[in-house]
PDB file of C-alpha atoms and ligand atoms in Angstrom:
ATOM      1  CA  MET H   1      12.168  -8.603  10.985  1.00 98.00           C
ATOM      2  CA  ASP H   2      10.198  -5.687  11.621  1.00 98.00           C
ATOM      3  CA  LEU H   3       8.267  -3.852   8.813  1.00 98.00           C
ATOM      4  CA  TYR H   4       7.167  -0.565   9.328  1.00 98.00           C
ATOM      5  CA  PHE H   5       4.199  -0.021   7.216  1.00 98.00           C
ATOM      6  CA  SER H   6       0.785   2.144   6.621  1.00 98.00           C
ATOM      7  CA  PRO H   7      -2.328   0.730   5.701  1.00 98.00           C
ATOM      8  CA  MET H   8      -2.894   0.304   1.849  1.00 98.00           C
ATOM      9  CA  ALA H   9       0.523   1.967   1.408  1.00 98.00           C
ATOM     10  CA  CYS H  10       3.296   0.551  -1.122  1.00 98.00           C
ATOM     11  CA  SER H  11       4.583  -1.217   2.026  1.00 99.00           C
ATOM     12  CA  MET H  12       1.774  -3.670   1.509  1.00 99.00           C
ATOM     13  CA  ALA H  13       3.951  -5.358  -1.367  1.00 99.00           C
ATOM     14  CA  THR H  14       6.382  -6.699   1.393  1.00 99.00           C
ATOM     15  CA  ARG H  15       3.707  -7.805   3.793  1.00 99.00           C
ATOM     16  CA  ILE H  16       2.500  -9.924   0.592  1.00 99.00           C
ATOM     17  CA  ALA H  17       5.987 -11.230   0.320  1.00 99.00           C
ATOM     18  CA  ALA H  18       6.335 -12.063   4.092  1.00 98.00           C
ATOM     19  CA  TYR H  19       2.999 -14.240   3.940  1.00 98.00           C
ATOM     20  CA  GLU H  20       4.002 -15.714   0.468  1.00 98.00           C
ATOM     21  CA  ALA H  21       7.451 -16.858   1.891  1.00 98.00           C
ATOM     22  CA  GLY H  22       5.929 -17.603   5.275  1.00 98.00           C
ATOM     23  CA  ALA H  23       8.632 -15.165   6.882  1.00 98.00           C
ATOM     24  CA  PRO H  24       8.115 -14.024  10.457  1.00 98.00           C
ATOM     25  CA  MET H  25       7.290 -10.583  10.501  1.00 98.00           C
ATOM     26  CA  THR H  26       6.231  -8.038  13.002  1.00 98.00           C
ATOM     27  CA  PHE H  27       4.301  -5.273  11.258  1.00 98.00           C
ATOM     28  CA  ILE H  28       5.033  -1.568  13.241  1.00 98.00           C
ATOM     29  CA  ARG H  29       2.264   0.987  12.091  1.00 98.00           C
ATOM     30  CA  VAL H  30       3.901   4.427  10.987  1.00 98.00           C
ATOM     31  CA  ASP H  31       1.582   7.581  10.938  1.00 97.00           C
ATOM     32  CA  THR H  32       3.172   9.489   7.963  1.00 96.00           C
ATOM     33  CA  LYS H  33       0.472  12.199   8.431  1.00 94.00           C
ATOM     34  CA  ALA H  34       1.183  13.030  11.860  1.00 96.00           C
ATOM     35  CA  ARG H  35       3.668  16.201  12.384  1.00 97.00           C
ATOM     36  CA  PRO H  36       5.994  14.572  13.405  1.00 97.00           C
ATOM     37  CA  LYS H  37       5.741  11.379  11.868  1.00 98.00           C
ATOM     38  CA  ARG H  38       5.602   8.732  14.492  1.00 97.00           C
ATOM     39  CA  THR H  39       5.195   4.908  14.881  1.00 98.00           C
ATOM     40  CA  GLN H  40       2.097   3.465  16.655  1.00 96.00           C
ATOM     41  CA  ASP H  41       4.257   3.638  19.973  1.00 95.00           C
ATOM     42  CA  GLY H  42       4.668   7.308  19.588  1.00 96.00           C
ATOM     43  CA  ALA H  43       8.461   6.694  18.510  1.00 97.00           C
ATOM     44  CA  PRO H  44       9.676   9.719  16.393  1.00 98.00           C
ATOM     45  CA  PHE H  45       9.688   8.212  12.753  1.00 98.00           C
ATOM     46  CA  LEU H  46      12.487  10.195  11.246  1.00 98.00           C
ATOM     47  CA  ALA H  47      14.988   8.882  13.430  1.00 98.00           C
ATOM     48  CA  ILE H  48      14.645   5.582  11.539  1.00 98.00           C
ATOM     49  CA  ASN H  49      13.950   6.680   7.827  1.00 98.00           C
ATOM     50  CA  PRO H  50      14.946  10.545   7.654  1.00 98.00           C
ATOM     51  CA  MET H  51      12.944  10.343   4.287  1.00 98.00           C
ATOM     52  CA  GLY H  52       9.791   9.667   6.579  1.00 98.00           C
ATOM     53  CA  GLN H  53       8.631   7.253   4.166  1.00 98.00           C
ATOM     54  CA  VAL H  54       7.302   3.535   4.245  1.00 98.00           C
ATOM     55  CA  PRO H  55       8.529   0.993   3.883  1.00 98.00           C
ATOM     56  CA  VAL H  56      11.618   0.390   6.352  1.00 98.00           C
ATOM     57  CA  LEU H  57      12.524  -3.377   7.161  1.00 98.00           C
ATOM     58  CA  ARG H  58      14.510  -3.790  10.048  1.00 98.00           C
ATOM     59  CA  ALA H  59      16.361  -7.020   9.821  1.00 98.00           C
ATOM     60  CA  GLU H  60      17.092  -9.709  12.328  1.00 97.00           C
ATOM     61  CA  ASP H  61      20.575  -8.175  13.000  1.00 98.00           C
ATOM     62  CA  GLY H  62      19.204  -4.750  13.248  1.00 98.00           C
ATOM     63  CA  GLU H  63      19.833  -3.542   9.933  1.00 98.00           C
ATOM     64  CA  LEU H  64      17.596  -1.036   8.396  1.00 98.00           C
ATOM     65  CA  ILE H  65      17.168  -1.549   5.220  1.00 99.00           C
ATOM     66  CA  TYR H  66      14.795   1.142   2.538  1.00 98.00           C
ATOM     67  CA  GLU H  67      13.579   1.656  -0.924  1.00 98.00           C
ATOM     68  CA  ASN H  68      10.950  -1.147  -2.026  1.00 98.00           C
ATOM     69  CA  PRO H  69      12.972  -2.736  -4.314  1.00 98.00           C
ATOM     70  CA  VAL H  70      15.746  -3.625  -1.975  1.00 99.00           C
ATOM     71  CA  ILE H  71      13.606  -4.473   0.930  1.00 99.00           C
ATOM     72  CA  LEU H  72      11.791  -6.917  -1.324  1.00 99.00           C
ATOM     73  CA  GLN H  73      14.696  -8.565  -2.823  1.00 99.00           C
ATOM     74  CA  TYR H  74      15.876  -8.742   0.800  1.00 98.00           C
ATOM     75  CA  VAL H  75      13.024 -10.848   1.872  1.00 98.00           C
ATOM     76  CA  ALA H  76      13.021 -13.094  -1.553  1.00 98.00           C
ATOM     77  CA  ASP H  77      16.895 -13.663  -0.922  1.00 98.00           C
ATOM     78  CA  ARG H  78      16.461 -14.597   2.778  1.00 98.00           C
ATOM     79  CA  PHE H  79      13.472 -16.960   1.965  1.00 98.00           C
ATOM     80  CA  PRO H  80      14.880 -18.689  -0.959  1.00 98.00           C
ATOM     81  CA  ALA H  81      12.417 -21.636  -0.793  1.00 98.00           C
ATOM     82  CA  ALA H  82       9.585 -19.580  -2.066  1.00 98.00           C
ATOM     83  CA  SER H  83      11.387 -18.799  -5.214  1.00 98.00           C
ATOM     84  CA  LEU H  84      10.235 -15.147  -5.101  1.00 98.00           C
ATOM     85  CA  ILE H  85      13.351 -13.794  -7.377  1.00 98.00           C
ATOM     86  CA  ALA H  86      15.693 -16.118  -9.198  1.00 98.00           C
ATOM     87  CA  PRO H  87      19.198 -16.255  -8.275  1.00 97.00           C
ATOM     88  CA  ASP H  88      22.064 -14.133 -10.090  1.00 97.00           C
ATOM     89  CA  GLY H  89      21.533 -14.267 -13.548  1.00 98.00           C
ATOM     90  CA  PRO H  90      19.332 -13.059 -16.767  1.00 98.00           C
ATOM     91  CA  GLU H  91      15.856 -13.894 -14.734  1.00 98.00           C
ATOM     92  CA  ARG H  92      17.234 -12.037 -11.909  1.00 98.00           C
ATOM     93  CA  ARG H  93      18.103  -8.757 -13.949  1.00 98.00           C
ATOM     94  CA  ARG H  94      14.446  -9.297 -15.576  1.00 98.00           C
ATOM     95  CA  ALA H  95      13.319  -8.971 -12.076  1.00 98.00           C
ATOM     96  CA  GLN H  96      14.955  -6.434 -11.150  1.00 98.00           C
ATOM     97  CA  ALA H  97      14.133  -4.384 -14.401  1.00 98.00           C
ATOM     98  CA  TRP H  98      10.441  -4.972 -13.294  1.00 99.00           C
ATOM     99  CA  LEU H  99      11.201  -3.785  -9.751  1.00 99.00           C
ATOM    100  CA  GLY H 100      12.718  -0.715 -11.273  1.00 98.00           C
ATOM    101  CA  PHE H 101      10.006  -0.229 -13.712  1.00 98.00           C
ATOM    102  CA  VAL H 102       7.243  -0.363 -10.773  1.00 98.00           C
ATOM    103  CA  ALA H 103       9.243   1.602  -8.693  1.00 98.00           C
ATOM    104  CA  SER H 104      10.065   4.605 -10.841  1.00 98.00           C
ATOM    105  CA  GLU H 105       7.527   4.599 -13.833  1.00 98.00           C
ATOM    106  CA  LEU H 106       4.742   3.687 -11.921  1.00 98.00           C
ATOM    107  CA  HIS H 107       5.166   4.840  -8.280  1.00 98.00           C
ATOM    108  CA  ALA H 108       7.219   7.848  -8.283  1.00 97.00           C
ATOM    109  CA  ARG H 109       6.228   9.293 -11.758  1.00 94.00           C
ATOM    110  CA  THR H 110       2.685   8.471 -11.851  1.00 95.00           C
ATOM    111  CA  PHE H 111       0.880   7.277  -8.788  1.00 97.00           C
ATOM    112  CA  GLY H 112       2.767   9.367  -6.417  1.00 96.00           C
ATOM    113  CA  VAL H 113       1.550  12.340  -8.246  1.00 97.00           C
ATOM    114  CA  LEU H 114      -2.079  11.076  -8.737  1.00 97.00           C
ATOM    115  CA  LEU H 115      -2.631  10.283  -5.175  1.00 97.00           C
ATOM    116  CA  ALA H 116      -0.802  13.647  -3.857  1.00 96.00           C
ATOM    117  CA  ALA H 117      -3.869  16.051  -2.795  1.00 93.00           C
ATOM    118  CA  SER H 118      -1.291  18.985  -3.371  1.00 95.00           C
ATOM    119  CA  ALA H 119      -0.522  18.175  -7.123  1.00 97.00           C
ATOM    120  CA  PRO H 120      -1.544  20.418  -9.499  1.00 97.00           C
ATOM    121  CA  GLU H 121      -4.086  19.593 -12.256  1.00 97.00           C
ATOM    122  CA  ASP H 122      -1.354  19.625 -15.138  1.00 97.00           C
ATOM    123  CA  ALA H 123       0.789  17.483 -13.341  1.00 97.00           C
ATOM    124  CA  LYS H 124      -1.923  15.041 -12.676  1.00 97.00           C
ATOM    125  CA  ALA H 125      -3.194  15.158 -16.422  1.00 96.00           C
ATOM    126  CA  LEU H 126       0.652  14.221 -17.308  1.00 96.00           C
ATOM    127  CA  ALA H 127       0.728  11.405 -15.038  1.00 97.00           C
ATOM    128  CA  ARG H 128      -2.554   9.971 -16.169  1.00 96.00           C
ATOM    129  CA  ALA H 129      -1.449   9.968 -19.688  1.00 95.00           C
ATOM    130  CA  SER H 130       2.084   8.343 -18.537  1.00 95.00           C
ATOM    131  CA  VAL H 131       0.162   5.706 -16.861  1.00 96.00           C
ATOM    132  CA  ALA H 132      -1.980   4.771 -19.909  1.00 96.00           C
ATOM    133  CA  GLU H 133       1.217   4.610 -21.826  1.00 97.00           C
ATOM    134  CA  ARG H 134       2.789   2.382 -19.196  1.00 98.00           C
ATOM    135  CA  PHE H 135      -0.136   0.370 -18.400  1.00 98.00           C
ATOM    136  CA  ALA H 136      -0.197  -0.336 -22.483  1.00 98.00           C
ATOM    137  CA  VAL H 137       3.193  -1.939 -22.009  1.00 98.00           C
ATOM    138  CA  LEU H 138       1.881  -4.237 -19.365  1.00 98.00           C
ATOM    139  CA  GLU H 139      -1.107  -5.315 -20.938  1.00 98.00           C
ATOM    140  CA  ALA H 140       0.996  -6.013 -24.090  1.00 98.00           C
ATOM    141  CA  HIS H 141       3.436  -8.059 -21.650  1.00 98.00           C
ATOM    142  CA  LEU H 142       0.686  -9.974 -19.591  1.00 98.00           C
ATOM    143  CA  ALA H 143      -1.497 -11.113 -22.558  1.00 97.00           C
ATOM    144  CA  GLY H 144      -1.254 -14.892 -22.287  1.00 96.00           C
ATOM    145  CA  ARG H 145       0.859 -14.871 -19.273  1.00 98.00           C
ATOM    146  CA  GLU H 146       0.105 -15.401 -15.666  1.00 98.00           C
ATOM    147  CA  PHE H 147       2.663 -13.631 -13.946  1.00 98.00           C
ATOM    148  CA  LEU H 148       5.365 -11.017 -14.958  1.00 98.00           C
ATOM    149  CA  GLN H 149       7.914 -13.765 -15.380  1.00 98.00           C
ATOM    150  CA  ASP H 150       7.181 -17.470 -14.998  1.00 98.00           C
ATOM    151  CA  ARG H 151       6.053 -17.681 -11.382  1.00 98.00           C
ATOM    152  CA  PHE H 152       4.779 -15.222  -8.754  1.00 98.00           C
ATOM    153  CA  GLY H 153       7.842 -12.987  -7.273  1.00 98.00           C
ATOM    154  CA  VAL H 154       7.927  -9.783  -5.707  1.00 99.00           C
ATOM    155  CA  ALA H 155       7.655  -7.546  -8.565  1.00 99.00           C
ATOM    156  CA  ASP H 156       3.952  -9.206  -8.897  1.00 99.00           C
ATOM    157  CA  ALA H 157       3.317  -8.116  -5.127  1.00 99.00           C
ATOM    158  CA  TYR H 158       4.673  -4.480  -5.990  1.00 99.00           C
ATOM    159  CA  LEU H 159       2.808  -4.191  -9.206  1.00 99.00           C
ATOM    160  CA  PHE H 160      -0.225  -5.423  -7.505  1.00 99.00           C
ATOM    161  CA  VAL H 161      -0.223  -2.611  -4.825  1.00 98.00           C
ATOM    162  CA  MET H 162      -0.184  -0.174  -8.210  1.00 98.00           C
ATOM    163  CA  LEU H 163      -3.170  -2.142  -9.452  1.00 98.00           C
ATOM    164  CA  VAL H 164      -5.127  -1.545  -6.420  1.00 98.00           C
ATOM    165  CA  TRP H 165      -4.173   2.270  -6.102  1.00 98.00           C
ATOM    166  CA  ALA H 166      -5.543   2.471 -10.031  1.00 98.00           C
ATOM    167  CA  ARG H 167      -8.851   0.743  -8.898  1.00 97.00           C
ATOM    168  CA  TYR H 168      -8.995   3.336  -5.873  1.00 97.00           C
ATOM    169  CA  LEU H 169      -8.574   6.215  -8.162  1.00 97.00           C
ATOM    170  CA  GLU H 170     -11.533   4.839 -10.530  1.00 97.00           C
ATOM    171  CA  MET H 171      -9.130   4.535 -13.600  1.00 97.00           C
ATOM    172  CA  ASP H 172     -10.930   2.818 -16.506  1.00 96.00           C
ATOM    173  CA  SER H 173      -9.469  -0.775 -16.618  1.00 97.00           C
ATOM    174  CA  ALA H 174     -11.497  -1.263 -19.915  1.00 97.00           C
ATOM    175  CA  PRO H 175      -8.244  -1.078 -22.261  1.00 98.00           C
ATOM    176  CA  TYR H 176      -6.511  -3.302 -20.007  1.00 98.00           C
ATOM    177  CA  PRO H 177      -8.365  -6.747 -19.926  1.00 98.00           C
ATOM    178  CA  ALA H 178      -5.151  -8.643 -19.513  1.00 98.00           C
ATOM    179  CA  LEU H 179      -3.554  -6.304 -16.915  1.00 98.00           C
ATOM    180  CA  SER H 180      -7.280  -6.402 -15.091  1.00 98.00           C
ATOM    181  CA  ALA H 181      -7.640 -10.492 -15.204  1.00 98.00           C
ATOM    182  CA  TYR H 182      -3.821 -10.596 -14.157  1.00 98.00           C
ATOM    183  CA  ARG H 183      -5.022  -8.294 -10.793  1.00 98.00           C
ATOM    184  CA  ASP H 184      -8.220 -10.258 -10.300  1.00 98.00           C
ATOM    185  CA  ARG H 185      -6.104 -13.601 -10.260  1.00 98.00           C
ATOM    186  CA  LEU H 186      -3.427 -12.089  -7.645  1.00 98.00           C
ATOM    187  CA  GLN H 187      -6.261 -10.652  -5.813  1.00 98.00           C
ATOM    188  CA  VAL H 188      -7.501 -14.572  -4.672  1.00 98.00           C
ATOM    189  CA  ARG H 189      -3.992 -15.412  -4.135  1.00 98.00           C
ATOM    190  CA  PRO H 190      -3.968 -16.319  -0.643  1.00 98.00           C
ATOM    191  CA  SER H 191      -0.923 -14.021   0.574  1.00 98.00           C
ATOM    192  CA  VAL H 192      -2.259 -11.429  -1.257  1.00 98.00           C
ATOM    193  CA  ALA H 193      -6.078 -11.562  -0.131  1.00 98.00           C
ATOM    194  CA  ARG H 194      -4.811 -11.895   3.488  1.00 98.00           C
ATOM    195  CA  ALA H 195      -2.572  -8.737   3.317  1.00 98.00           C
ATOM    196  CA  LEU H 196      -5.417  -6.858   1.304  1.00 98.00           C
ATOM    197  CA  GLY H 197      -8.033  -7.648   3.766  1.00 98.00           C
ATOM    198  CA  GLU H 198      -6.214  -6.748   6.532  1.00 98.00           C
ATOM    199  CA  GLU H 199      -4.434  -3.615   5.367  1.00 98.00           C
ATOM    200  CA  PHE H 200      -8.090  -2.630   4.022  1.00 98.00           C
ATOM    201  CA  THR H 201      -9.773  -3.064   7.396  1.00 98.00           C
ATOM    202  CA  LEU H 202      -6.983  -0.929   9.065  1.00 98.00           C
ATOM    203  CA  PHE H 203      -7.313   1.773   6.410  1.00 97.00           C
ATOM    204  CA  LYS H 204     -10.993   1.879   6.567  1.00 96.00           C
ATOM    205  CA  ALA H 205     -11.152   2.040  10.586  1.00 96.00           C
ATOM    206  CA  ALA H 206      -8.649   5.101  10.374  1.00 90.00           C
ATOM    207  CA  ALA H 207     -10.700   6.807   7.722  1.00 82.00           C
TER     208      ALA H 207
HETATM  209  N1  GSH N 301      11.322   5.461  -3.133  1.00 77.31           N
HETATM  210  C1  GSH N 301      10.586   4.862  -1.754  1.00 77.31           C
HETATM  211  C2  GSH N 301       9.225   5.328  -1.724  1.00 77.31           C
HETATM  212  C3  GSH N 301       8.384   4.910  -0.664  1.00 77.31           C
HETATM  213  C4  GSH N 301       7.140   6.112  -0.754  1.00 77.31           C
HETATM  214  O1  GSH N 301       6.852   6.517  -1.586  1.00 77.31           O
HETATM  215  N2  GSH N 301       6.577   5.519   0.428  1.00 77.31           N
HETATM  216  C5  GSH N 301       5.224   6.223   0.640  1.00 77.31           C
HETATM  217  C6  GSH N 301       3.861   5.203   1.203  1.00 77.31           C
HETATM  218  S1  GSH N 301       3.780   4.692  -0.316  1.00 77.31           S
HETATM  219  C7  GSH N 301       5.192   7.113   1.977  1.00 77.31           C
HETATM  220  O2  GSH N 301       5.757   6.656   2.921  1.00 77.31           O
HETATM  221  N3  GSH N 301       4.526   8.372   1.806  1.00 77.31           N
HETATM  222  C8  GSH N 301       4.564   9.284   3.010  1.00 77.31           C
HETATM  223  C9  GSH N 301       5.310  10.243   2.684  1.00 77.31           C
HETATM  224  O3  GSH N 301       6.048  10.561   2.060  1.00 77.31           O
HETATM  225  O4  GSH N 301       5.269  11.383   3.667  1.00 77.31           O
HETATM  226  C10 GSH N 301      10.487   3.394  -1.788  1.00 77.31           C
HETATM  227  O5  GSH N 301      10.561   2.651  -2.721  1.00 77.31           O
HETATM  228  O6  GSH N 301      10.776   2.734  -0.794  1.00 77.31           O
END
């Protein structure tokens, strides 16, 4: 399996899932800031993903798989021994709901705007209000819980990336003690610590 990634981008969630599952994976870095966008070997990235976005996963049979929730479920299903998502049923649907929540309510609707240098200030203000509402939902959900569901899963990996971005943006974590404790717990999990350490090193070297 090949993962097209950029350091500290949302693709880090799939790296975490791979480490968690012991999945053999080759990591191919993409420069999404370059024009035209290209992989570390200079290959045109738009030929791999016309959207120009990471992550993209190339499965062993060559299939190209797009979109975080789909890629994360693919890795979880491909390595069932790691129990990164429940089989079909109510628990699976709850995991899919969390993946959808992170993808749309946090990633696209809020952090996508807050991290976009070109976004106007009023759009950013709206995004900040939106993230506060959604973090309040997470705070209530995570009080007294270790993970989003009964055990660590791919939705936790994806949410962790959002919480790293929140810290990078210097968002005040004081109103969210349960969410902050959850982030700190995940951060010392071996798969997460390894992925974060490796990607942060790459990110800093490029800055
Ligand atoms: N809907 C996509 C969003 C992916 C996405 O936003 N990727 C960002 C990095 S976190 C990216 O590649 N940005 C570069 C760009 O859009 O030019 C998914 O879930 O996979």
